[in-house]
JSON list of C-alpha atoms in Angstrom, two decimals:
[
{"chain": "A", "resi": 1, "resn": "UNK", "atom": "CA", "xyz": [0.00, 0.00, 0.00]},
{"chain": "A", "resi": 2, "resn": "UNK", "atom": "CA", "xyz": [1.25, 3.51, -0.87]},
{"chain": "A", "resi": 3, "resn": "UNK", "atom": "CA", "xyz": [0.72, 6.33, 2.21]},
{"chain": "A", "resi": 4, "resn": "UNK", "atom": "CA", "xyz": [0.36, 8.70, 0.34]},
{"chain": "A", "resi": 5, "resn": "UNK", "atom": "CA", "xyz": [-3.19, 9.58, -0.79]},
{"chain": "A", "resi": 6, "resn": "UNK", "atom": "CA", "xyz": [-5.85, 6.68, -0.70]},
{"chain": "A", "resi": 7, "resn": "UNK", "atom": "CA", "xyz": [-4.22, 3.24, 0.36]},
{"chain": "A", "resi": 8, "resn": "UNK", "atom": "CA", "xyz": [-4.26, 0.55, -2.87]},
{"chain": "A", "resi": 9, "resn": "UNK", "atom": "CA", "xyz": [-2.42, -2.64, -2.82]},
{"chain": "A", "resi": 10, "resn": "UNK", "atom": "CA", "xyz": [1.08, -2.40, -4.65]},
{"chain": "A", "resi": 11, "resn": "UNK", "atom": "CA", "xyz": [1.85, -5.87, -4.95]},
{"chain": "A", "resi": 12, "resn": "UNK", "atom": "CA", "xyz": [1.73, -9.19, -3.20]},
{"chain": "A", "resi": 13, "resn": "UNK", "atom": "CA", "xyz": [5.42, -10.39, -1.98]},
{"chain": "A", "resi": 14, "resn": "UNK", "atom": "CA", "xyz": [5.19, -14.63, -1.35]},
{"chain": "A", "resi": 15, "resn": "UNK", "atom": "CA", "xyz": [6.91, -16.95, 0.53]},
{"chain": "A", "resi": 16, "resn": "UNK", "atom": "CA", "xyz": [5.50, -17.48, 3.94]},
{"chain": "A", "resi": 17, "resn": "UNK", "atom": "CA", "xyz": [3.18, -19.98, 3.08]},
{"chain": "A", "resi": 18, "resn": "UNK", "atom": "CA", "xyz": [2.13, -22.60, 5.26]},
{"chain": "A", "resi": 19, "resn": "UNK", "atom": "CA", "xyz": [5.25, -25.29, 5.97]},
{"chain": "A", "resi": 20, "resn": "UNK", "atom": "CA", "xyz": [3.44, -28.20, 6.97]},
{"chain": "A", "resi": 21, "resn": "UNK", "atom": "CA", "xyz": [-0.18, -28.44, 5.62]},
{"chain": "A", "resi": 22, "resn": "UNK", "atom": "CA", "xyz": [-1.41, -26.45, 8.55]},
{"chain": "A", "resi": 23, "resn": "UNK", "atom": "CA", "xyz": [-2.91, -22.89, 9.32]},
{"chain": "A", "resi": 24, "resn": "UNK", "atom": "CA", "xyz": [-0.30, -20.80, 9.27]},
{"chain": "A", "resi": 25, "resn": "UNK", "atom": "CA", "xyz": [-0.51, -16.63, 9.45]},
{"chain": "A", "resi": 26, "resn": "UNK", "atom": "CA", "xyz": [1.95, -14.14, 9.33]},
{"chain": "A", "resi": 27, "resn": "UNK", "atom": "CA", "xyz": [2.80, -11.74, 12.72]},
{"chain": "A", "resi": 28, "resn": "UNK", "atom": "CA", "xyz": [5.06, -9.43, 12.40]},
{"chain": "A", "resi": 29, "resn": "UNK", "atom": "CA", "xyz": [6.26, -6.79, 9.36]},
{"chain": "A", "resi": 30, "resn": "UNK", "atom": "CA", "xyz": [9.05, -3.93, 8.80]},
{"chain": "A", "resi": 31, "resn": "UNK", "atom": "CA", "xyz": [10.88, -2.45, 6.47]},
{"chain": "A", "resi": 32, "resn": "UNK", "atom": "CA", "xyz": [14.73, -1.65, 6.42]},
{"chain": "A", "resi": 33, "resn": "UNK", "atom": "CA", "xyz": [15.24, 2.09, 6.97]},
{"chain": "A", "resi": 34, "resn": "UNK", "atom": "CA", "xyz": [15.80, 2.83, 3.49]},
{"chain": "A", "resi": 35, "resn": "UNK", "atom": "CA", "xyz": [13.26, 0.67, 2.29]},
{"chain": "A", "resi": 36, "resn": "UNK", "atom": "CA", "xyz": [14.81, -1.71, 0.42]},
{"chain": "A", "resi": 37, "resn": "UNK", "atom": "CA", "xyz": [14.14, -4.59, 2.53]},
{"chain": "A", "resi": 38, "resn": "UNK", "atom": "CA", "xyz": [10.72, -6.37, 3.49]},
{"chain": "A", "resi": 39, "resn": "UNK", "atom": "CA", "xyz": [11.06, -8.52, 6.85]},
{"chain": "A", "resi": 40, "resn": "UNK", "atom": "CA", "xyz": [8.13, -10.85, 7.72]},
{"chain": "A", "resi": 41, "resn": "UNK", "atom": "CA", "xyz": [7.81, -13.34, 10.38]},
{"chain": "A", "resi": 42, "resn": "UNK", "atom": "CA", "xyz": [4.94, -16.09, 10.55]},
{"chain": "A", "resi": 43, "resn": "UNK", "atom": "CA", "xyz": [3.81, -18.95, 12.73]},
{"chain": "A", "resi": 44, "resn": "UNK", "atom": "CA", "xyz": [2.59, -22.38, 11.73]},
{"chain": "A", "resi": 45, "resn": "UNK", "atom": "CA", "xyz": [0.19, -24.02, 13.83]},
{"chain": "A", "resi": 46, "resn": "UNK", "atom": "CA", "xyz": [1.33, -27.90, 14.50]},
{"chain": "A", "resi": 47, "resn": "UNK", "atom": "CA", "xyz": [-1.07, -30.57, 15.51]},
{"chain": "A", "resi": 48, "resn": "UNK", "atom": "CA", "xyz": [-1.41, -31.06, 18.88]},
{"chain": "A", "resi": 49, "resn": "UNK", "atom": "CA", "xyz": [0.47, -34.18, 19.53]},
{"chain": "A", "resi": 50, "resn": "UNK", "atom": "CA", "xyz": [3.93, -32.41, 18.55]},
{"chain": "A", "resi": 51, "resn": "UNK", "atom": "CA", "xyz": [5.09, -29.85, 21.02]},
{"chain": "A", "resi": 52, "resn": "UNK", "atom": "CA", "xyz": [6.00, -26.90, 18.84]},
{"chain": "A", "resi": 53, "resn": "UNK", "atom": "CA", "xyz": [4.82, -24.68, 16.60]},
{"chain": "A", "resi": 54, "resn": "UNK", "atom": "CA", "xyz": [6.60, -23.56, 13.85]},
{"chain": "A", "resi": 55, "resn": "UNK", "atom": "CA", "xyz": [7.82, -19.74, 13.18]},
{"chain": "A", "resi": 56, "resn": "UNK", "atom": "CA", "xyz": [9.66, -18.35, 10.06]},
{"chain": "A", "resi": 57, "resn": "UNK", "atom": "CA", "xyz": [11.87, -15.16, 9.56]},
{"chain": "A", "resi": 58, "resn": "UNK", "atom": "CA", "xyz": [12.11, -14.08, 5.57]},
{"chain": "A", "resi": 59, "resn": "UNK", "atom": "CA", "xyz": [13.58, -11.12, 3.60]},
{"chain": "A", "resi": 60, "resn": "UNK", "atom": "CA", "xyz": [12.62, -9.35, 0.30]},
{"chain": "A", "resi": 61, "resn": "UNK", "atom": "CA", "xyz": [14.31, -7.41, -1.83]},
{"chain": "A", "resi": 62, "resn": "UNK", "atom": "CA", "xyz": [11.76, -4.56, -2.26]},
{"chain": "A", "resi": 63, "resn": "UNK", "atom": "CA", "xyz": [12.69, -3.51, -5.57]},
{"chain": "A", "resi": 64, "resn": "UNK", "atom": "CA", "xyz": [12.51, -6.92, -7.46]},
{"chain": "A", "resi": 65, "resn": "UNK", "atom": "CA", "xyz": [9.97, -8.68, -5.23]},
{"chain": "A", "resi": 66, "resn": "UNK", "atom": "CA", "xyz": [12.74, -11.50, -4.99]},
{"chain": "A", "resi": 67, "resn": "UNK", "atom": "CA", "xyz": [12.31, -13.55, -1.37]},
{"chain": "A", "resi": 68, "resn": "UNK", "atom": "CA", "xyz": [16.41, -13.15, -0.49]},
{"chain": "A", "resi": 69, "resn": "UNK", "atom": "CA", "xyz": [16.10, -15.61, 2.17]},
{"chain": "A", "resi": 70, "resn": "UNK", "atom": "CA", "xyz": [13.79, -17.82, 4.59]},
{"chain": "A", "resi": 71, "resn": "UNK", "atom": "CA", "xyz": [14.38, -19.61, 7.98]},
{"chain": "A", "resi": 72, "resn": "UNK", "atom": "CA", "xyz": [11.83, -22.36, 9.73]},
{"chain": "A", "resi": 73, "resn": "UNK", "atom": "CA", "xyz": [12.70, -22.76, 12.91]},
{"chain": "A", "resi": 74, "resn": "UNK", "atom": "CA", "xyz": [10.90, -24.55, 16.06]},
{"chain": "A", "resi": 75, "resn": "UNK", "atom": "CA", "xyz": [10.35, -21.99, 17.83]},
{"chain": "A", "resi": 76, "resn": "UNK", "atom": "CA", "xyz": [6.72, -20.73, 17.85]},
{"chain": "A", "resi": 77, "resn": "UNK", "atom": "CA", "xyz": [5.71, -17.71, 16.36]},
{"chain": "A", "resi": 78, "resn": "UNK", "atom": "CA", "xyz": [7.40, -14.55, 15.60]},
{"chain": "A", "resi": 79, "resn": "UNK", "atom": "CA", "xyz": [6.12, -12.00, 17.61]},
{"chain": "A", "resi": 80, "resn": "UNK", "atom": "CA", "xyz": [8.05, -8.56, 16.43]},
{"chain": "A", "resi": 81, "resn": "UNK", "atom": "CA", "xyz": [10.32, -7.90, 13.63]},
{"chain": "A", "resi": 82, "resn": "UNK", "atom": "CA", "xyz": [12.63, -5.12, 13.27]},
{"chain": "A", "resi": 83, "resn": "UNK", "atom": "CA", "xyz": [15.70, -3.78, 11.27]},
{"chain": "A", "resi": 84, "resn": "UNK", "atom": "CA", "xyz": [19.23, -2.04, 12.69]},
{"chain": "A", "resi": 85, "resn": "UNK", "atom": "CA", "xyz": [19.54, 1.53, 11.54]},
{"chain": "A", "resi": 86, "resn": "UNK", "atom": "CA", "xyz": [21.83, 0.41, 9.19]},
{"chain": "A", "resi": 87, "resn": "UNK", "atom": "CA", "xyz": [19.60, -1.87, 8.15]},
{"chain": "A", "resi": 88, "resn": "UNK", "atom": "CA", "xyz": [22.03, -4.63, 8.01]},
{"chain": "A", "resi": 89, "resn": "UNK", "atom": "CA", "xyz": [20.90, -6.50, 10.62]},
{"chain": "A", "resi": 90, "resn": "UNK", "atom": "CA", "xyz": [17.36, -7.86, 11.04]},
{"chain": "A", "resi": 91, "resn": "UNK", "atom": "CA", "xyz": [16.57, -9.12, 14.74]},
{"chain": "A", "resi": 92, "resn": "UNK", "atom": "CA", "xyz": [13.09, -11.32, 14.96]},
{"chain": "A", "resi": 93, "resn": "UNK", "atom": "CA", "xyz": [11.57, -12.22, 18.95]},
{"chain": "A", "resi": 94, "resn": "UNK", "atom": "CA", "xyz": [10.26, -15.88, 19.28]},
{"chain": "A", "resi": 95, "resn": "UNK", "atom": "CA", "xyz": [7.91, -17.50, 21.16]},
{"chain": "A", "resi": 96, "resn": "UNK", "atom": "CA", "xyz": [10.28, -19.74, 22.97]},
{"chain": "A", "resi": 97, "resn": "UNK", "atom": "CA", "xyz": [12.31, -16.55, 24.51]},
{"chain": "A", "resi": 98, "resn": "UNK", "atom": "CA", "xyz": [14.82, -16.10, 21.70]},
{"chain": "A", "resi": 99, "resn": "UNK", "atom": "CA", "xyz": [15.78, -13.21, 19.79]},
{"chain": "A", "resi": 100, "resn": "UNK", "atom": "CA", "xyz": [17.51, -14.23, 16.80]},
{"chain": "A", "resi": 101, "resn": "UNK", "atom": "CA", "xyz": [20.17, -11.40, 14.92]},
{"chain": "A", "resi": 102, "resn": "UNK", "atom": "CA", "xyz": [20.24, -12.25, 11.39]},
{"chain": "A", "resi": 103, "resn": "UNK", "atom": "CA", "xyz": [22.45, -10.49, 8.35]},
{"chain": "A", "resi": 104, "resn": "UNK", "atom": "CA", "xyz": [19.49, -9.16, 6.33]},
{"chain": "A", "resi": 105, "resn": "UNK", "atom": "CA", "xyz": [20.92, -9.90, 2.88]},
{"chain": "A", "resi": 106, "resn": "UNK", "atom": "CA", "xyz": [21.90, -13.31, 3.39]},
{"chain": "A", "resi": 107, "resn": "UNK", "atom": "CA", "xyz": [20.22, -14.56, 6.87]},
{"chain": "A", "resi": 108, "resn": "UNK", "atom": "CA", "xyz": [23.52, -15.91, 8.38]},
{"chain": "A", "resi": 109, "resn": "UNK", "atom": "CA", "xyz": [23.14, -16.03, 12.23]},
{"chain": "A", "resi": 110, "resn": "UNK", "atom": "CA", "xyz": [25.21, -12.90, 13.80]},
{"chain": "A", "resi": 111, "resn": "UNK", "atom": "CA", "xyz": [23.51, -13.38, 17.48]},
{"chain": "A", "resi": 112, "resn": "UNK", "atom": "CA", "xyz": [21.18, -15.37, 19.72]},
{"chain": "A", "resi": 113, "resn": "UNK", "atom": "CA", "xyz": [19.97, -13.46, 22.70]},
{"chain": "A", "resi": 114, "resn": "UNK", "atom": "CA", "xyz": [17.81, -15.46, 25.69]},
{"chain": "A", "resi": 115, "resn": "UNK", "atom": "CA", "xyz": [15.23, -13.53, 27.36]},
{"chain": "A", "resi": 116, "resn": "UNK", "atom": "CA", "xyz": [14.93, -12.96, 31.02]},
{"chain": "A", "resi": 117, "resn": "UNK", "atom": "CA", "xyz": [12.11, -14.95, 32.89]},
{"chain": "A", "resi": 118, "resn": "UNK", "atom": "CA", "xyz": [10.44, -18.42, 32.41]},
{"chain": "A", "resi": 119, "resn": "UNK", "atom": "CA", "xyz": [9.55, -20.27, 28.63]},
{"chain": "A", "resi": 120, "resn": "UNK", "atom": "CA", "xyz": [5.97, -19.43, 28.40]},
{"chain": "A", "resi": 121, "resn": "UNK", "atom": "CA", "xyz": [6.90, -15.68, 29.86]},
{"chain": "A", "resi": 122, "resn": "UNK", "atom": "CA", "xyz": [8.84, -15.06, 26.64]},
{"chain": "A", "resi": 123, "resn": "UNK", "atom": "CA", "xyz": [9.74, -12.52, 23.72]},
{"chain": "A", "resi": 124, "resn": "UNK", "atom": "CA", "xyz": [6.89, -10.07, 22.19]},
{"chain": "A", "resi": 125, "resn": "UNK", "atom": "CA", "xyz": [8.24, -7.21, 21.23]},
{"chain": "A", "resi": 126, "resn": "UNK", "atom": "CA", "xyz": [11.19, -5.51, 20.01]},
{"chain": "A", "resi": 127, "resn": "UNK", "atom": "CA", "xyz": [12.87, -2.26, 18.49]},
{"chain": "A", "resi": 128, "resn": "UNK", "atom": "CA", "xyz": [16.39, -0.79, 17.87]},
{"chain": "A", "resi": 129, "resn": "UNK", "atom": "CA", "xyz": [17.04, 2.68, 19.26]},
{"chain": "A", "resi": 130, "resn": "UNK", "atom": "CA", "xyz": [18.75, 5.11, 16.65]},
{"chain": "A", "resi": 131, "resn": "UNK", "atom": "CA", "xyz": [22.41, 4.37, 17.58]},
{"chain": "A", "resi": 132, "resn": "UNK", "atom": "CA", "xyz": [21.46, 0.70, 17.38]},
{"chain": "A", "resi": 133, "resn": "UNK", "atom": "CA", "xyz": [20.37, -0.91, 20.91]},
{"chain": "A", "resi": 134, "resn": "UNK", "atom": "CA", "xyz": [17.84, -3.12, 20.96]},
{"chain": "A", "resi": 135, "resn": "UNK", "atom": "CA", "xyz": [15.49, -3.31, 23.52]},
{"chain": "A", "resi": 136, "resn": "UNK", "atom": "CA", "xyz": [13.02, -6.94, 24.11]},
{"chain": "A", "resi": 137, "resn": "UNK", "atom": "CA", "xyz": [10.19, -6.75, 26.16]},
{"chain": "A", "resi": 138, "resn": "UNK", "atom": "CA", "xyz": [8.30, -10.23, 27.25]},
{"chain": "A", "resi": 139, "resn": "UNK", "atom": "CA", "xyz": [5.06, -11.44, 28.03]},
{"chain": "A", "resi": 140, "resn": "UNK", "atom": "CA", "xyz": [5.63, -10.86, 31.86]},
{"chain": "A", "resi": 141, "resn": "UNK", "atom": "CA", "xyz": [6.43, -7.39, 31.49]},
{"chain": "A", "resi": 142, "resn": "UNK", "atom": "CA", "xyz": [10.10, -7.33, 31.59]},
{"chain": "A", "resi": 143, "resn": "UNK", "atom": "CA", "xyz": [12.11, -5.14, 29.37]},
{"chain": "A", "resi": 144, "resn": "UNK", "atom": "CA", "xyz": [15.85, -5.92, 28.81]},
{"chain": "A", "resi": 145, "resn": "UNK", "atom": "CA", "xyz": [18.02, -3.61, 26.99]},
{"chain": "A", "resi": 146, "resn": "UNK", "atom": "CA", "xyz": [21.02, -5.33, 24.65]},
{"chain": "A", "resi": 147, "resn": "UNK", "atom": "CA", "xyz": [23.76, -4.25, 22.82]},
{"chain": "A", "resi": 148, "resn": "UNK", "atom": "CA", "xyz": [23.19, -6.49, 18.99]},
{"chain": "A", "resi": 149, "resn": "UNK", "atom": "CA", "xyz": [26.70, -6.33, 18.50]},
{"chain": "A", "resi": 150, "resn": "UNK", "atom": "CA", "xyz": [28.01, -7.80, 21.26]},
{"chain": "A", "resi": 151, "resn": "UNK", "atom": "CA", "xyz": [25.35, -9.94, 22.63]},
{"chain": "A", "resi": 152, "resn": "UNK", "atom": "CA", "xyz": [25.68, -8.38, 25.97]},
{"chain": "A", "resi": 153, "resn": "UNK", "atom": "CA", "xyz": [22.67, -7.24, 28.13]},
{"chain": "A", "resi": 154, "resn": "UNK", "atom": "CA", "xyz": [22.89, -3.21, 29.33]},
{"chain": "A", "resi": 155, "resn": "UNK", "atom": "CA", "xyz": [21.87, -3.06, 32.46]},
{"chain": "A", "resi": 156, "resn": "UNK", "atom": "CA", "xyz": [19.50, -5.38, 34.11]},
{"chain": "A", "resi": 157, "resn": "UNK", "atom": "CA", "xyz": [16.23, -6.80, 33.53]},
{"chain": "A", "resi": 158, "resn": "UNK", "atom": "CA", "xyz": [13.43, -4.07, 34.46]},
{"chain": "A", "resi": 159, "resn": "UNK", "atom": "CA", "xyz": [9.42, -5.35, 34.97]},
{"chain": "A", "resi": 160, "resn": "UNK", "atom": "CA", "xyz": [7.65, -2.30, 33.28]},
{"chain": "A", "resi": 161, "resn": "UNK", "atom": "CA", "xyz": [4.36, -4.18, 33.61]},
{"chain": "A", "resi": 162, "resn": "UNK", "atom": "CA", "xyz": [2.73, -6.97, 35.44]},
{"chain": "A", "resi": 163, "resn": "UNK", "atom": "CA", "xyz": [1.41, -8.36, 32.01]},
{"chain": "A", "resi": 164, "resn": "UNK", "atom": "CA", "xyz": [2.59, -8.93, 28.40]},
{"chain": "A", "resi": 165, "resn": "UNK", "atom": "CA", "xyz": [4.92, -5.47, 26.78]},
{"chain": "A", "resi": 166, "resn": "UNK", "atom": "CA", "xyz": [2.85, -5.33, 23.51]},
{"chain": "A", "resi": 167, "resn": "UNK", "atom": "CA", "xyz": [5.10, -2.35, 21.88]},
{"chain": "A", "resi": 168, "resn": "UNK", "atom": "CA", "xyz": [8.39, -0.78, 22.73]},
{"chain": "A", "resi": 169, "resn": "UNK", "atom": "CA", "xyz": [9.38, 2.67, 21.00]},
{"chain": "A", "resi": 170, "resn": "UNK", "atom": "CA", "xyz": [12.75, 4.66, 21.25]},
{"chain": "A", "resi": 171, "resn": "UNK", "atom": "CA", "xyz": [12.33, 8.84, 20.57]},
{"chain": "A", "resi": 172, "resn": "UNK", "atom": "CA", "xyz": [14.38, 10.04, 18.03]},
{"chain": "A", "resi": 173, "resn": "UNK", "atom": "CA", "xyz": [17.15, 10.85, 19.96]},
{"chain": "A", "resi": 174, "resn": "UNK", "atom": "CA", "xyz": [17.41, 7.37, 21.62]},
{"chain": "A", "resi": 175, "resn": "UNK", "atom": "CA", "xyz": [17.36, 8.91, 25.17]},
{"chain": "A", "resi": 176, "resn": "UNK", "atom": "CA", "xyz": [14.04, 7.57, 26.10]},
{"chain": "A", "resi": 177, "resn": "UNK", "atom": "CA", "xyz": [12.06, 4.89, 25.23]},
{"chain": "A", "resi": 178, "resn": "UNK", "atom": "CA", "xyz": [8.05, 3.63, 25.69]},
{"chain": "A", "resi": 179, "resn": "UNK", "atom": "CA", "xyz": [6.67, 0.48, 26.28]},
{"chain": "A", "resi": 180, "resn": "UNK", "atom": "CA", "xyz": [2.66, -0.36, 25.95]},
{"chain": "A", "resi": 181, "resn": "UNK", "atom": "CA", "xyz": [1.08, -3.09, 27.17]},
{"chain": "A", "resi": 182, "resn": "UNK", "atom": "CA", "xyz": [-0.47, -4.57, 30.95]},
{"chain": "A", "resi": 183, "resn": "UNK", "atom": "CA", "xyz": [-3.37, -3.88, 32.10]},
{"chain": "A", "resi": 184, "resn": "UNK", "atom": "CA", "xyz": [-3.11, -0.15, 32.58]}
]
């Protein structure tokens, strides 16, 4: 859809279709800062005598409609997609607490990051600030702030809410950032 004027569908990218026969429906959405890029991260549902669900991370290249890349993992759905400033690094939150750091062009693993708290307490959200943090927030409420590059947590583990963190959102001068979510 364009956003400027009336919204009309520009075209359809594919590739996140269902993996295993079963309902599957995609989560999470962003574009690289300079547009170029198309992230998109799904879940499949599994029938309920296997223990998993299946989630999938995949790139586009914008400009051809070409999928660049696409992962299947086993770890439940993706809950929050987002890009590095420089857009060369696309991080994707999971279902089973992990935050995955891929390279955007090619999807080569650069970082895993495990979130704070229990299994079923695990990733929702995510964003990179403007100088390139990223902060997680989790379905109990607990907001951890990492450096991608490294892997290493800044700070500690903070509960912002006593239920899920639905959004996180840096300012523009990465100073502050706001989380939504809970029951308030």
């Amino acid at each position: 859809f364009r956003s400027s004027g009336r919204p009309r569908l520009v075209r359809r990218l594919a590739g996140l279709r269902s993996a295993n026969g079963q309902p599957e429906a995609v989560e999470a959405a962003a574009f690289s800062p300079d547009g170029a890029l198309l992230a998109a991260g799904d879940v499949n549902q599994t029938p309920r005598t296997i223990p998993y669900r299946l989630g999938r991370v995949a790139v586009w290249d914008t400009s051809t409609d070409r999928l660049l890349w696409k992962e299947t993992t086993r770890r439940g759905a993706v809950g929050a997609a987002a890009f590095s400033p420089d857009g060369r690094t696309v991080a994707a939150s999971f279902e089973d607490g992990a935050v995955v750091l891929d390279d955007a062009r090619t999807g080569r693993r650069e970082r895993l990051l495990r979130l704070a708290g229990r299994a079923a307490d695990k990733g929702t959200t995510l964003a990179f600030s403007r100088d390139g943090d990223l902060a997680t927030g989790t379905w109990a409420g607990i907001v951890q702030l990492w450096n991608p590059g490294s892997g290493k947590q800044v700070g500690h583990p903070t509960l912002v809410a006593a239920a899920p963190t639905a959004s996180i959102a840096f300012d523009p001068a990465s100073d502050a950032f706001a989380t939504t979510g809970g029951s308030d």
